[in-house]
Coordinates of C-alpha atoms and ligand atoms in Angstrom, one line a residue:
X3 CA 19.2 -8.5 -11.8
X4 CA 17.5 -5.1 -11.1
X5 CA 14.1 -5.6 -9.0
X6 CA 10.4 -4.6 -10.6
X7 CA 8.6 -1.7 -8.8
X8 CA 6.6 -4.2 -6.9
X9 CA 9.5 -6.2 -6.2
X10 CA 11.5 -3.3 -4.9
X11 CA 8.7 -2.1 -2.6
X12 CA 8.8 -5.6 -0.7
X13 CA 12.7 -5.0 -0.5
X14 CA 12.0 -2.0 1.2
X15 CA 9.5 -2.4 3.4
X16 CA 11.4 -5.6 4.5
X17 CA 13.9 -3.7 5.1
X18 CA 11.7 -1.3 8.1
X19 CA 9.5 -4.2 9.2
X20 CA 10.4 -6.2 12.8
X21 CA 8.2 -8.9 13.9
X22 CA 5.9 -8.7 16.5
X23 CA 5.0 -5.2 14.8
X24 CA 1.9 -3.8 13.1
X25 CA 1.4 -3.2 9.7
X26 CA -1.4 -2.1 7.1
X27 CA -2.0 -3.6 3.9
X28 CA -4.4 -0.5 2.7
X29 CA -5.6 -2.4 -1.0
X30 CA -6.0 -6.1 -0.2
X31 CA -6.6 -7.2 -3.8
X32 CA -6.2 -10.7 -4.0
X33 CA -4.3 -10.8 -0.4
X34 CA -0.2 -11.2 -1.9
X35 CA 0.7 -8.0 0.0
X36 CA -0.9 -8.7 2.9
X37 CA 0.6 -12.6 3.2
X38 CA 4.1 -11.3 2.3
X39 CA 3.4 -8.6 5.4
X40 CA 2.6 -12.0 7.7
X41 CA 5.8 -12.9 6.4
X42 CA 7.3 -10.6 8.4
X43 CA 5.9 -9.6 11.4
X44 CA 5.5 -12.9 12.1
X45 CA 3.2 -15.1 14.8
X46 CA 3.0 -12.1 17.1
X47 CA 2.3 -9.0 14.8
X48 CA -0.9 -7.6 13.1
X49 CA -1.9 -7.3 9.7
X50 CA -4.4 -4.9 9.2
X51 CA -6.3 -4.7 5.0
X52 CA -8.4 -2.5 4.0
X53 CA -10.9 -3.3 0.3
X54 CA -13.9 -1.8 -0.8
X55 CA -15.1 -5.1 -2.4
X56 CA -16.0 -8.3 -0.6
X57 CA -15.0 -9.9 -3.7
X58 CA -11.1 -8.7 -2.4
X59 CA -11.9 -9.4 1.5
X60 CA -12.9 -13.0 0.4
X61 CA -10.2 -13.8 -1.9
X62 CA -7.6 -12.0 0.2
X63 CA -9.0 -14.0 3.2
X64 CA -9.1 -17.6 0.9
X65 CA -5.1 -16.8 0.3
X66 CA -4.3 -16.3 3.6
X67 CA -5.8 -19.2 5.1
X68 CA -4.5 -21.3 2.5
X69 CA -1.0 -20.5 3.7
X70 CA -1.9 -21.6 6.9
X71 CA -0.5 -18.4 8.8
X72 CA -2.4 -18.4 12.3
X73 CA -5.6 -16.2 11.7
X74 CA -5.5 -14.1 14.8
X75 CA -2.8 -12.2 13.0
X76 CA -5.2 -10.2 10.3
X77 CA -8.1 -8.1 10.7
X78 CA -9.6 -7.2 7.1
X79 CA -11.8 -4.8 7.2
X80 CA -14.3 -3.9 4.1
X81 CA -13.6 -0.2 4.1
X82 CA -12.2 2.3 2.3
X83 CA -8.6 3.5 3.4
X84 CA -9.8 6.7 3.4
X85 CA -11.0 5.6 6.9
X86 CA -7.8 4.1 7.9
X87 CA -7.4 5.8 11.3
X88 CA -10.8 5.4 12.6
X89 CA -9.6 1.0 12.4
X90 CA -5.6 1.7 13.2
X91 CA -4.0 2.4 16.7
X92 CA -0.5 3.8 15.6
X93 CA 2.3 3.3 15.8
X94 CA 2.1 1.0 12.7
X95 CA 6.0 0.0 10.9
X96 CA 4.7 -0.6 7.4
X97 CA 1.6 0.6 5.1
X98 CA 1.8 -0.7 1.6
X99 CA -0.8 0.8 -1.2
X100 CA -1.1 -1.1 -4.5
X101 CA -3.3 1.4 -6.2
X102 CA -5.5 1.0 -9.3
X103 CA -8.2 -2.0 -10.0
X104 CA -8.2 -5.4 -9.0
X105 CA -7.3 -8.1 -11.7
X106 CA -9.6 -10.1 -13.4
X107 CA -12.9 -8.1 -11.6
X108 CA -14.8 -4.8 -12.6
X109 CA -12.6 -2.1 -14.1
X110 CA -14.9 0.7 -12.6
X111 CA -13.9 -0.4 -9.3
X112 CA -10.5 2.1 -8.7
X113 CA -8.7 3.7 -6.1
X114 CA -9.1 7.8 -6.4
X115 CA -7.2 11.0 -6.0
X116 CA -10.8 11.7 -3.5
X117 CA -9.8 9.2 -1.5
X118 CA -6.5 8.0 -1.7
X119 CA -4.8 11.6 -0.8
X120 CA -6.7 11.6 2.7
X121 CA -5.2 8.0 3.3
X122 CA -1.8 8.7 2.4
X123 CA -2.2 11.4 4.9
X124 CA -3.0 9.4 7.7
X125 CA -0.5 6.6 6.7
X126 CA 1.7 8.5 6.9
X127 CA 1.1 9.8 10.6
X128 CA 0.1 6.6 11.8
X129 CA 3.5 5.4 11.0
X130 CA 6.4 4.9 13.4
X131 CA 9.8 6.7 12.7
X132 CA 11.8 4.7 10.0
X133 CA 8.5 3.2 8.9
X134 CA 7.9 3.0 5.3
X135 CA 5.1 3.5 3.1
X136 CA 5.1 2.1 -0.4
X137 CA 3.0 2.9 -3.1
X138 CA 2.3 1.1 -6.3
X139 CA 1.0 4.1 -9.2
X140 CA -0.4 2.7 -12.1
X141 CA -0.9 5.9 -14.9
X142 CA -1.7 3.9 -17.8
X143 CA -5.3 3.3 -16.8
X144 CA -8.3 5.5 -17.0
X145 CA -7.9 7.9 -14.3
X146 CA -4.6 6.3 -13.3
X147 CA -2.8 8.7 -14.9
X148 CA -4.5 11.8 -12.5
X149 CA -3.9 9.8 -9.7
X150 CA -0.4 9.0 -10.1
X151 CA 0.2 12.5 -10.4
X152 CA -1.5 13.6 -7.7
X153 CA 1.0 10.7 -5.1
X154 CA 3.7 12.2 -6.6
X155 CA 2.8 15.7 -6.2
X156 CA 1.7 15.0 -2.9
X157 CA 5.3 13.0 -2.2
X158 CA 7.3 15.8 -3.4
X159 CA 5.9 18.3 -0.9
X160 CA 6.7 16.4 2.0
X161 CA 9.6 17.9 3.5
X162 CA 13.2 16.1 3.7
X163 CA 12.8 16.8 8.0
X164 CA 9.5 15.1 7.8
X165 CA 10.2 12.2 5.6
X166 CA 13.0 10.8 2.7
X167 CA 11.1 10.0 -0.5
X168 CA 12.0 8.3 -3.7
X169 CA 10.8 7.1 -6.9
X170 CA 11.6 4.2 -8.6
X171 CA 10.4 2.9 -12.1
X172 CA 11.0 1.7 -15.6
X173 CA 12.3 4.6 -17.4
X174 CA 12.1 3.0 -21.2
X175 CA 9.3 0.9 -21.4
X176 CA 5.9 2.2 -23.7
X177 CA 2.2 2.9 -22.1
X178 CA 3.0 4.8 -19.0
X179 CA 4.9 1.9 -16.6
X180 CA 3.7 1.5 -13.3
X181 CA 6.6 3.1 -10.4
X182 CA 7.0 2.8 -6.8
X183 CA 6.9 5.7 -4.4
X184 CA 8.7 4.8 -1.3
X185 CA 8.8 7.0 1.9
X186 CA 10.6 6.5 5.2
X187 CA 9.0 8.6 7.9
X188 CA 12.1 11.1 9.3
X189 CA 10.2 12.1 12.5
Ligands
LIG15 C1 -4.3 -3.2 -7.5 S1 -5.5 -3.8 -6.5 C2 -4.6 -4.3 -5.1 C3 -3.7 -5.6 -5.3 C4 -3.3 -6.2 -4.0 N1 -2.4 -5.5 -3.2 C5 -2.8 -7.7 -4.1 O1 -1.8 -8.0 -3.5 O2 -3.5 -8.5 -4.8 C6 -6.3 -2.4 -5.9 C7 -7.4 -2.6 -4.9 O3 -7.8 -1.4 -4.3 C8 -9.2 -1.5 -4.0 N2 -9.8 -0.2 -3.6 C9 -10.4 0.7 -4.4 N3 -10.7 1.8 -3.7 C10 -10.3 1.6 -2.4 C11 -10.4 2.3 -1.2 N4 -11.0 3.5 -1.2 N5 -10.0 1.7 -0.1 C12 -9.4 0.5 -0.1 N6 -9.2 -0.2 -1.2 C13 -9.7 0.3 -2.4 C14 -9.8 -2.2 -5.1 O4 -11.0 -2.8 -4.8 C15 -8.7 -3.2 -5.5 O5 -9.0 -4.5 -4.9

């Protein structure tokens, strides 16, 4: 059965991640990214989540605990990603971005080109060699659309020296699906 977008950003980011390691979940939302990061580093690594909204720390932090994964494993910080480096000590083997609005809370409430392009940035020199950054675009919001663009553009002028970059997405499916950018850091 072929993977979703979301599904096939776990898959790869599984695929970079060893435990003990530290990772950056740079959208908490409700928390699923940043348990399934726990998942993998394990007992000994470091979860790091950024949010904007307290609403997202609290939920994200209700999850976690409610998995019962030890809690000196996360640090959630209510801070834009745009800050990321100013929170992170590199190197880090995983950031995952899940862009866009949280479910079920205020709609005005989105990640933006503004900041979202300076967090990429930094990601993505935080990041160890064969680290991978995922990125969930969602274009068929207001302003979701720009966005998107802008990841991609920004993705596409990395060079193949610096990093290997794809795309994956559902090709024929109406209202602008959501797709994965996935980058492994060359050197
Ligand atoms: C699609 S949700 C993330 C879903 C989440 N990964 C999960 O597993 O539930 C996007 C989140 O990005 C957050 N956000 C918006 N601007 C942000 C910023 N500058 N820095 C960090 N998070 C931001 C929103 O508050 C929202 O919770």
């Amino acid at each position: 059965m072929l993977l979703r977008p979301l599904e096939m950003a776990q898959e790869m980011v599984r695929g970079a991640v060893l435990a003990g390691e530290t990772v950056v979940d740079a959208t908490l939302g409700n928390g699923h990214d940043a348990l399934f990061l726990a998942g993998l580093v394990g007992a000994g690594g470091r979860v790091i989540g950024f949010d904007v909204q307290t609403e997202a720390i609290e939920s994200s932090q209700r999850k976690v605990e409610a998995a019962g994964v030890a809690a000196d494993v996360f640090s959630f910080y209510c801070v834009g990603h745009e800050y990321l480096s100013d929170y992170v000590e590199g190197p880090v083997a995983a950031v995952m971005f899940n862009l866009g609005y949280l479910p079920r809370a205020d709609k005005a409430v989105i990640t933006t080109v503004e900041t979202t392009l300076p967090a990429l940035e930094q990601a993505l020199s935080l990041l160890r060699v064969k680290g991978v950054l995922s990125i969930m675009c969602y274009p068929g919001h207001e302003g979701g659309e720009a966005e998107a663009e802008a990841v991609v553009q920004w993705a596409s002028e990395l060079t193949r020296e610096q990093a290997r970059v794809m795309r994956y997405g559902m090709v024929n499916a109406p209202n602008s699906p959501a797709f994965l950018i996935a980058i492994e850091k060359v050197r």
